[in-house]
PDB file of C-alpha atoms in Angstrom:
ATOM      1  CA  GLU A   1      71.108  28.550  11.984  1.00 67.00           C
ATOM      2  CA  ALA A   2      73.585  27.111   9.516  1.00 82.00           C
ATOM      3  CA  GLY A   3      72.521  27.104   5.896  1.00 93.00           C
ATOM      4  CA  VAL A   4      72.558  24.350   3.308  1.00 96.00           C
ATOM      5  CA  ALA A   5      76.075  23.052   2.782  1.00 97.00           C
ATOM      6  CA  GLN A   6      77.370  21.650  -0.487  1.00 97.00           C
ATOM      7  CA  SER A   7      80.681  20.281  -1.670  1.00 97.00           C
ATOM      8  CA  PRO A   8      82.675  20.515  -3.763  1.00 97.00           C
ATOM      9  CA  ARG A   9      82.066  24.042  -5.003  1.00 96.00           C
ATOM     10  CA  TYR A  10      83.714  23.415  -8.366  1.00 97.00           C
ATOM     11  CA  LYS A  11      84.495  20.297 -10.356  1.00 97.00           C
ATOM     12  CA  ILE A  12      86.084  19.786 -13.762  1.00 98.00           C
ATOM     13  CA  ILE A  13      85.978  16.320 -15.299  1.00 97.00           C
ATOM     14  CA  GLU A  14      86.241  14.734 -18.699  1.00 97.00           C
ATOM     15  CA  LYS A  15      83.269  13.166 -20.414  1.00 96.00           C
ATOM     16  CA  ARG A  16      82.556   9.583 -19.437  1.00 96.00           C
ATOM     17  CA  GLN A  17      84.082  10.116 -15.995  1.00 97.00           C
ATOM     18  CA  SER A  18      82.012   9.934 -12.838  1.00 97.00           C
ATOM     19  CA  VAL A  19      81.400  12.626 -10.244  1.00 97.00           C
ATOM     20  CA  ALA A  20      79.588  12.908  -6.924  1.00 97.00           C
ATOM     21  CA  PHE A  21      78.150  15.884  -5.093  1.00 98.00           C
ATOM     22  CA  TRP A  22      77.301  16.105  -1.411  1.00 97.00           C
ATOM     23  CA  CYS A  23      74.643  18.135   0.369  1.00 97.00           C
ATOM     24  CA  ASN A  24      73.823  18.690   4.021  1.00 96.00           C
ATOM     25  CA  PRO A  25      70.461  20.443   4.498  1.00 96.00           C
ATOM     26  CA  ILE A  26      69.444  22.873   7.217  1.00 95.00           C
ATOM     27  CA  SER A  27      69.081  21.014  10.498  1.00 92.00           C
ATOM     28  CA  GLY A  28      65.577  19.679  10.979  1.00 90.00           C
ATOM     29  CA  HIS A  29      64.466  20.159   7.395  1.00 92.00           C
ATOM     30  CA  ALA A  30      62.574  17.106   6.221  1.00 91.00           C
ATOM     31  CA  THR A  31      62.607  17.765   2.489  1.00 92.00           C
ATOM     32  CA  LEU A  32      65.684  17.923   0.299  1.00 94.00           C
ATOM     33  CA  TYR A  33      65.872  18.842  -3.384  1.00 94.00           C
ATOM     34  CA  TRP A  34      68.505  18.557  -6.084  1.00 97.00           C
ATOM     35  CA  TYR A  35      68.249  20.992  -8.996  1.00 97.00           C
ATOM     36  CA  GLN A  36      70.227  21.387 -12.200  1.00 97.00           C
ATOM     37  CA  GLN A  37      70.671  24.930 -13.450  1.00 97.00           C
ATOM     38  CA  ILE A  38      72.086  25.362 -16.917  1.00 96.00           C
ATOM     39  CA  LEU A  39      73.450  28.807 -17.770  1.00 93.00           C
ATOM     40  CA  GLY A  40      70.639  31.189 -18.687  1.00 90.00           C
ATOM     41  CA  GLN A  41      67.892  28.900 -17.418  1.00 93.00           C
ATOM     42  CA  GLY A  42      65.953  28.479 -14.215  1.00 94.00           C
ATOM     43  CA  PRO A  43      66.662  25.616 -11.827  1.00 95.00           C
ATOM     44  CA  LYS A  44      65.178  22.285 -12.942  1.00 95.00           C
ATOM     45  CA  LEU A  45      64.204  19.775 -10.286  1.00 94.00           C
ATOM     46  CA  LEU A  46      66.080  16.500 -10.578  1.00 96.00           C
ATOM     47  CA  ILE A  47      64.915  14.731  -7.438  1.00 95.00           C
ATOM     48  CA  GLN A  48      63.016  15.498  -4.240  1.00 93.00           C
ATOM     49  CA  PHE A  49      63.359  13.545  -1.002  1.00 93.00           C
ATOM     50  CA  GLN A  50      60.994  13.666   1.931  1.00 90.00           C
ATOM     51  CA  ASN A  51      62.979  12.317   4.864  1.00 87.00           C
ATOM     52  CA  ASN A  52      64.721   9.374   3.173  1.00 83.00           C
ATOM     53  CA  GLY A  53      62.004   8.584   0.619  1.00 90.00           C
ATOM     54  CA  VAL A  54      61.821   9.801  -2.980  1.00 92.00           C
ATOM     55  CA  VAL A  55      58.842  12.076  -3.707  1.00 89.00           C
ATOM     56  CA  ASP A  56      59.639  13.028  -7.310  1.00 90.00           C
ATOM     57  CA  ASP A  57      62.421  11.868  -9.604  1.00 93.00           C
ATOM     58  CA  SER A  58      60.523  12.222 -12.874  1.00 91.00           C
ATOM     59  CA  GLN A  59      63.166  14.482 -14.425  1.00 92.00           C
ATOM     60  CA  LEU A  60      66.207  12.548 -13.227  1.00 95.00           C
ATOM     61  CA  PRO A  61      68.076  10.875 -16.135  1.00 95.00           C
ATOM     62  CA  LYS A  62      68.196   7.553 -14.385  1.00 94.00           C
ATOM     63  CA  ASP A  63      70.533   5.931 -16.886  1.00 95.00           C
ATOM     64  CA  ARG A  64      73.351   8.124 -15.610  1.00 97.00           C
ATOM     65  CA  PHE A  65      72.189  10.004 -12.528  1.00 97.00           C
ATOM     66  CA  SER A  66      71.549   8.565  -9.089  1.00 97.00           C
ATOM     67  CA  ALA A  67      70.867  10.075  -5.699  1.00 97.00           C
ATOM     68  CA  GLU A  68      70.427   8.863  -2.184  1.00 95.00           C
ATOM     69  CA  ARG A  69      69.534  10.180   1.223  1.00 94.00           C
ATOM     70  CA  LEU A  70      70.092   7.151   3.379  1.00 81.00           C
ATOM     71  CA  LYS A  71      69.526   8.469   6.907  1.00 85.00           C
ATOM     72  CA  GLY A  72      67.133  11.250   6.011  1.00 83.00           C
ATOM     73  CA  VAL A  73      69.753  13.928   6.521  1.00 91.00           C
ATOM     74  CA  ASP A  74      72.561  14.485   4.023  1.00 94.00           C
ATOM     75  CA  SER A  75      72.413  13.427   0.406  1.00 97.00           C
ATOM     76  CA  THR A  76      74.680  12.480  -2.480  1.00 97.00           C
ATOM     77  CA  LEU A  77      74.030  13.012  -6.193  1.00 98.00           C
ATOM     78  CA  LYS A  78      76.132  11.001  -8.639  1.00 98.00           C
ATOM     79  CA  ILE A  79      76.634  11.206 -12.385  1.00 97.00           C
ATOM     80  CA  GLN A  80      78.141   8.228 -14.168  1.00 96.00           C
ATOM     81  CA  PRO A  81      79.165   8.557 -16.952  1.00 96.00           C
ATOM     82  CA  ALA A  82      79.130  12.313 -17.436  1.00 96.00           C
ATOM     83  CA  LYS A  83      78.250  13.943 -20.760  1.00 97.00           C
ATOM     84  CA  LEU A  84      79.135  17.371 -22.078  1.00 97.00           C
ATOM     85  CA  GLU A  85      75.531  18.524 -21.598  1.00 96.00           C
ATOM     86  CA  ASP A  86      75.783  17.831 -17.852  1.00 97.00           C
ATOM     87  CA  SER A  87      77.850  20.990 -17.471  1.00 97.00           C
ATOM     88  CA  ALA A  88      75.738  23.077 -15.109  1.00 97.00           C
ATOM     89  CA  VAL A  89      75.378  24.244 -11.537  1.00 97.00           C
ATOM     90  CA  TYR A  90      73.906  21.610  -9.248  1.00 98.00           C
ATOM     91  CA  LEU A  91      71.906  23.190  -6.480  1.00 98.00           C
ATOM     92  CA  CYS A  92      70.749  21.527  -3.314  1.00 97.00           C
ATOM     93  CA  ALA A  93      67.845  23.015  -1.388  1.00 95.00           C
ATOM     94  CA  SER A  94      65.869  22.080   1.683  1.00 93.00           C
ATOM     95  CA  SER A  95      62.536  22.977   3.212  1.00 91.00           C
ATOM     96  CA  ARG A  96      61.174  22.474   6.684  1.00 88.00           C
ATOM     97  CA  GLY A  97      58.060  20.415   6.459  1.00 75.00           C
ATOM     98  CA  THR A  98      56.181  17.899   4.461  1.00 69.00           C
ATOM     99  CA  SER A  99      52.940  19.744   3.710  1.00 65.00           C
ATOM    100  CA  GLY A 100      51.337  19.366   0.344  1.00 55.00           C
ATOM    101  CA  ARG A 101      51.682  23.073  -0.377  1.00 62.00           C
ATOM    102  CA  GLN A 102      55.165  24.078  -1.374  1.00 75.00           C
ATOM    103  CA  GLU A 103      57.121  25.726   1.405  1.00 82.00           C
ATOM    104  CA  THR A 104      60.049  28.079   1.145  1.00 87.00           C
ATOM    105  CA  GLN A 105      63.127  26.349  -0.151  1.00 91.00           C
ATOM    106  CA  TYR A 106      66.568  27.426   1.004  1.00 93.00           C
ATOM    107  CA  PHE A 107      69.403  26.909  -1.422  1.00 96.00           C
ATOM    108  CA  GLY A 108      72.988  25.922  -0.880  1.00 97.00           C
ATOM    109  CA  PRO A 109      75.867  27.644  -2.727  1.00 97.00           C
ATOM    110  CA  GLY A 110      75.812  25.069  -5.527  1.00 97.00           C
ATOM    111  CA  THR A 111      78.421  22.949  -7.256  1.00 97.00           C
ATOM    112  CA  ARG A 112      79.605  24.221 -10.615  1.00 97.00           C
ATOM    113  CA  LEU A 113      80.394  21.275 -12.905  1.00 98.00           C
ATOM    114  CA  LEU A 114      82.307  21.556 -16.152  1.00 97.00           C
ATOM    115  CA  VAL A 115      82.511  18.466 -18.366  1.00 97.00           C
ATOM    116  CA  LEU A 116      85.251  18.606 -21.010  1.00 97.00           C
TER     117      LEU A 116
ATOM    118  CA  GLN B   1      53.374  26.522 -23.496  1.00 63.00           C
ATOM    119  CA  LYS B   2      55.946  26.694 -20.738  1.00 70.00           C
ATOM    120  CA  GLU B   3      54.720  26.015 -17.227  1.00 89.00           C
ATOM    121  CA  VAL B   4      56.156  29.288 -15.911  1.00 94.00           C
ATOM    122  CA  GLU B   5      56.959  32.131 -18.293  1.00 95.00           C
ATOM    123  CA  GLN B   6      59.044  35.231 -17.705  1.00 95.00           C
ATOM    124  CA  ASN B   7      60.496  37.804 -20.024  1.00 91.00           C
ATOM    125  CA  SER B   8      64.250  37.186 -20.009  1.00 89.00           C
ATOM    126  CA  GLY B   9      65.055  40.893 -20.239  1.00 88.00           C
ATOM    127  CA  PRO B  10      67.211  42.663 -19.515  1.00 95.00           C
ATOM    128  CA  LEU B  11      64.870  45.124 -17.871  1.00 96.00           C
ATOM    129  CA  SER B  12      66.742  48.389 -17.463  1.00 97.00           C
ATOM    130  CA  VAL B  13      65.565  51.014 -14.968  1.00 97.00           C
ATOM    131  CA  PRO B  14      67.276  54.083 -13.505  1.00 97.00           C
ATOM    132  CA  GLU B  15      68.109  54.263  -9.822  1.00 97.00           C
ATOM    133  CA  GLY B  16      65.097  55.292  -7.757  1.00 97.00           C
ATOM    134  CA  ALA B  17      62.531  54.073 -10.281  1.00 97.00           C
ATOM    135  CA  ILE B  18      59.999  51.271  -9.870  1.00 97.00           C
ATOM    136  CA  ALA B  19      60.921  47.956 -11.483  1.00 97.00           C
ATOM    137  CA  SER B  20      58.034  45.718 -12.502  1.00 97.00           C
ATOM    138  CA  LEU B  21      58.699  42.036 -13.088  1.00 97.00           C
ATOM    139  CA  ASN B  22      56.009  39.742 -14.452  1.00 96.00           C
ATOM    140  CA  CYS B  23      55.336  36.027 -14.524  1.00 96.00           C
ATOM    141  CA  THR B  24      52.558  33.870 -15.945  1.00 96.00           C
ATOM    142  CA  TYR B  25      51.887  30.221 -15.221  1.00 95.00           C
ATOM    143  CA  SER B  26      49.863  27.484 -16.846  1.00 92.00           C
ATOM    144  CA  ASP B  27      48.744  25.208 -13.997  1.00 88.00           C
ATOM    145  CA  ARG B  28      45.441  26.520 -12.654  1.00 87.00           C
ATOM    146  CA  VAL B  29      45.692  24.538  -9.445  1.00 86.00           C
ATOM    147  CA  SER B  30      48.975  26.151  -8.394  1.00 87.00           C
ATOM    148  CA  GLN B  31      48.901  27.081  -4.731  1.00 87.00           C
ATOM    149  CA  SER B  32      52.148  28.837  -3.861  1.00 91.00           C
ATOM    150  CA  PHE B  33      54.206  31.497  -5.562  1.00 94.00           C
ATOM    151  CA  PHE B  34      57.721  32.676  -4.882  1.00 95.00           C
ATOM    152  CA  TRP B  35      60.151  35.294  -6.099  1.00 97.00           C
ATOM    153  CA  TYR B  36      63.843  34.486  -5.794  1.00 97.00           C
ATOM    154  CA  ARG B  37      66.754  36.784  -6.539  1.00 97.00           C
ATOM    155  CA  GLN B  38      69.925  35.331  -8.037  1.00 97.00           C
ATOM    156  CA  TYR B  39      73.123  37.305  -8.347  1.00 97.00           C
ATOM    157  CA  SER B  40      75.561  36.178 -11.015  1.00 94.00           C
ATOM    158  CA  GLY B  41      77.464  33.127  -9.835  1.00 92.00           C
ATOM    159  CA  LYS B  42      75.372  32.798  -6.682  1.00 95.00           C
ATOM    160  CA  SER B  43      72.460  30.626  -5.637  1.00 95.00           C
ATOM    161  CA  PRO B  44      68.837  31.804  -5.514  1.00 96.00           C
ATOM    162  CA  GLU B  45      67.652  33.568  -2.373  1.00 95.00           C
ATOM    163  CA  LEU B  46      64.034  34.098  -1.419  1.00 94.00           C
ATOM    164  CA  ILE B  47      62.584  37.589  -1.638  1.00 95.00           C
ATOM    165  CA  MET B  48      58.863  37.018  -1.295  1.00 94.00           C
ATOM    166  CA  SER B  49      56.275  34.287  -1.079  1.00 93.00           C
ATOM    167  CA  ILE B  50      52.571  34.775  -1.750  1.00 95.00           C
ATOM    168  CA  TYR B  51      49.693  32.348  -1.493  1.00 92.00           C
ATOM    169  CA  SER B  52      46.493  34.430  -1.774  1.00 92.00           C
ATOM    170  CA  ASN B  53      45.138  36.803  -4.383  1.00 94.00           C
ATOM    171  CA  GLY B  54      46.079  40.421  -3.881  1.00 95.00           C
ATOM    172  CA  ASP B  55      49.167  42.301  -2.820  1.00 95.00           C
ATOM    173  CA  LYS B  56      51.816  41.478  -0.259  1.00 96.00           C
ATOM    174  CA  GLU B  57      54.341  44.105   0.745  1.00 96.00           C
ATOM    175  CA  ASP B  58      57.731  43.687   2.393  1.00 95.00           C
ATOM    176  CA  GLY B  59      59.863  46.803   2.519  1.00 96.00           C
ATOM    177  CA  ARG B  60      60.576  47.973  -1.024  1.00 97.00           C
ATOM    178  CA  PHE B  61      59.105  44.799  -2.523  1.00 97.00           C
ATOM    179  CA  THR B  62      55.471  44.103  -3.387  1.00 97.00           C
ATOM    180  CA  ALA B  63      54.240  40.808  -4.782  1.00 97.00           C
ATOM    181  CA  GLN B  64      50.929  40.741  -6.611  1.00 97.00           C
ATOM    182  CA  LEU B  65      48.940  37.605  -7.366  1.00 96.00           C
ATOM    183  CA  ASN B  66      45.952  37.182  -9.652  1.00 96.00           C
ATOM    184  CA  LYS B  67      44.975  33.507  -9.816  1.00 94.00           C
ATOM    185  CA  ALA B  68      42.113  34.127 -12.261  1.00 94.00           C
ATOM    186  CA  SER B  69      44.566  35.565 -14.772  1.00 94.00           C
ATOM    187  CA  GLN B  70      47.336  33.135 -13.708  1.00 95.00           C
ATOM    188  CA  TYR B  71      49.664  36.040 -13.203  1.00 95.00           C
ATOM    189  CA  VAL B  72      52.108  37.029 -10.498  1.00 97.00           C
ATOM    190  CA  SER B  73      54.299  40.107 -10.402  1.00 97.00           C
ATOM    191  CA  LEU B  74      57.005  41.702  -8.307  1.00 98.00           C
ATOM    192  CA  LEU B  75      57.374  45.450  -7.890  1.00 97.00           C
ATOM    193  CA  ILE B  76      60.601  46.914  -6.582  1.00 97.00           C
ATOM    194  CA  ARG B  77      60.264  50.497  -5.423  1.00 98.00           C
ATOM    195  CA  ASP B  78      63.196  52.904  -5.211  1.00 97.00           C
ATOM    196  CA  SER B  79      65.364  50.518  -7.221  1.00 97.00           C
ATOM    197  CA  GLN B  80      69.043  50.440  -6.272  1.00 97.00           C
ATOM    198  CA  PRO B  81      72.066  49.314  -8.287  1.00 97.00           C
ATOM    199  CA  SER B  82      72.395  46.483  -5.759  1.00 97.00           C
ATOM    200  CA  ASP B  83      69.040  45.166  -6.999  1.00 97.00           C
ATOM    201  CA  SER B  84      70.684  44.300 -10.331  1.00 97.00           C
ATOM    202  CA  ALA B  85      70.267  40.530 -10.561  1.00 97.00           C
ATOM    203  CA  THR B  86      68.155  37.848 -12.151  1.00 97.00           C
ATOM    204  CA  TYR B  87      64.715  37.423 -10.607  1.00 98.00           C
ATOM    205  CA  LEU B  88      63.244  33.954 -10.713  1.00 97.00           C
ATOM    206  CA  CYS B  89      59.536  33.307 -10.454  1.00 97.00           C
ATOM    207  CA  ALA B  90      58.651  29.908  -8.963  1.00 95.00           C
ATOM    208  CA  VAL B  91      55.194  28.376  -8.910  1.00 94.00           C
ATOM    209  CA  GLY B  92      54.217  25.485  -6.673  1.00 89.00           C
ATOM    210  CA  GLY B  93      51.562  22.881  -7.083  1.00 78.00           C
ATOM    211  CA  PHE B  94      51.207  19.765  -4.987  1.00 70.00           C
ATOM    212  CA  GLN B  95      54.728  18.679  -4.029  1.00 67.00           C
ATOM    213  CA  LYS B  96      56.406  20.352  -7.018  1.00 78.00           C
ATOM    214  CA  LEU B  97      57.953  23.774  -7.576  1.00 87.00           C
ATOM    215  CA  VAL B  98      58.596  24.964 -11.133  1.00 92.00           C
ATOM    216  CA  PHE B  99      60.943  27.857 -11.882  1.00 94.00           C
ATOM    217  CA  GLY B 100      60.809  30.278 -14.762  1.00 95.00           C
ATOM    218  CA  THR B 101      63.944  31.175 -16.689  1.00 95.00           C
ATOM    219  CA  GLY B 102      64.254  34.462 -14.843  1.00 96.00           C
ATOM    220  CA  THR B 103      64.245  38.143 -15.743  1.00 97.00           C
ATOM    221  CA  ARG B 104      67.520  40.015 -15.651  1.00 97.00           C
ATOM    222  CA  LEU B 105      67.172  43.427 -14.003  1.00 97.00           C
ATOM    223  CA  LEU B 106      69.729  46.191 -14.508  1.00 97.00           C
ATOM    224  CA  VAL B 107      69.508  49.281 -12.314  1.00 97.00           C
ATOM    225  CA  SER B 108      71.693  52.102 -13.534  1.00 96.00           C
ATOM    226  CA  PRO B 109      73.074  54.773 -11.146  1.00 93.00           C
TER     227      PRO B 109
END
């Protein structure tokens, strides 16, 4: 079974530029998550999709961040415009079902973003 | 009070010893508990999940959950240098998983 795929793996941009990250979850997994992990901290949930609907985006800075999962499979996370404090690793994860209790999440390799 | 608290470490243990990693959480209605291991520059990978009070063993790893005390721990027996990593505790309520900041474990040969 193929794991969660993410691209690009690394990205360097200047502040105020825009950037987009792509994620393809494990086949058949209904729920997809985007996390931001700043160095020395745990992953922080940005947005959670269940199929193609948003379950939780309470911590997504909506003035600059957007995400979509149009066909309920792969997803794109965009930052526009980027700020210095957006420098972090952006992790995509997926889980199989849609039960109320949290299921095991499987993480992709992440995209390391550096904003100069 | 943070939702999920862990000592950042580093926790240093000699090879072959037992490493004990601890985590406390604030939400009493939390239902699911996970330990992830994260090597430097890599993404988190699941070690253990636990949902009921008590102990759960998997090889050298034992997860312990005490919901009354809002406490979950991970024991690593016969620690190996390859266990050196950051261990993330994650606590799940309804639809949401919250991660701690992680404990860095160093196992010296």
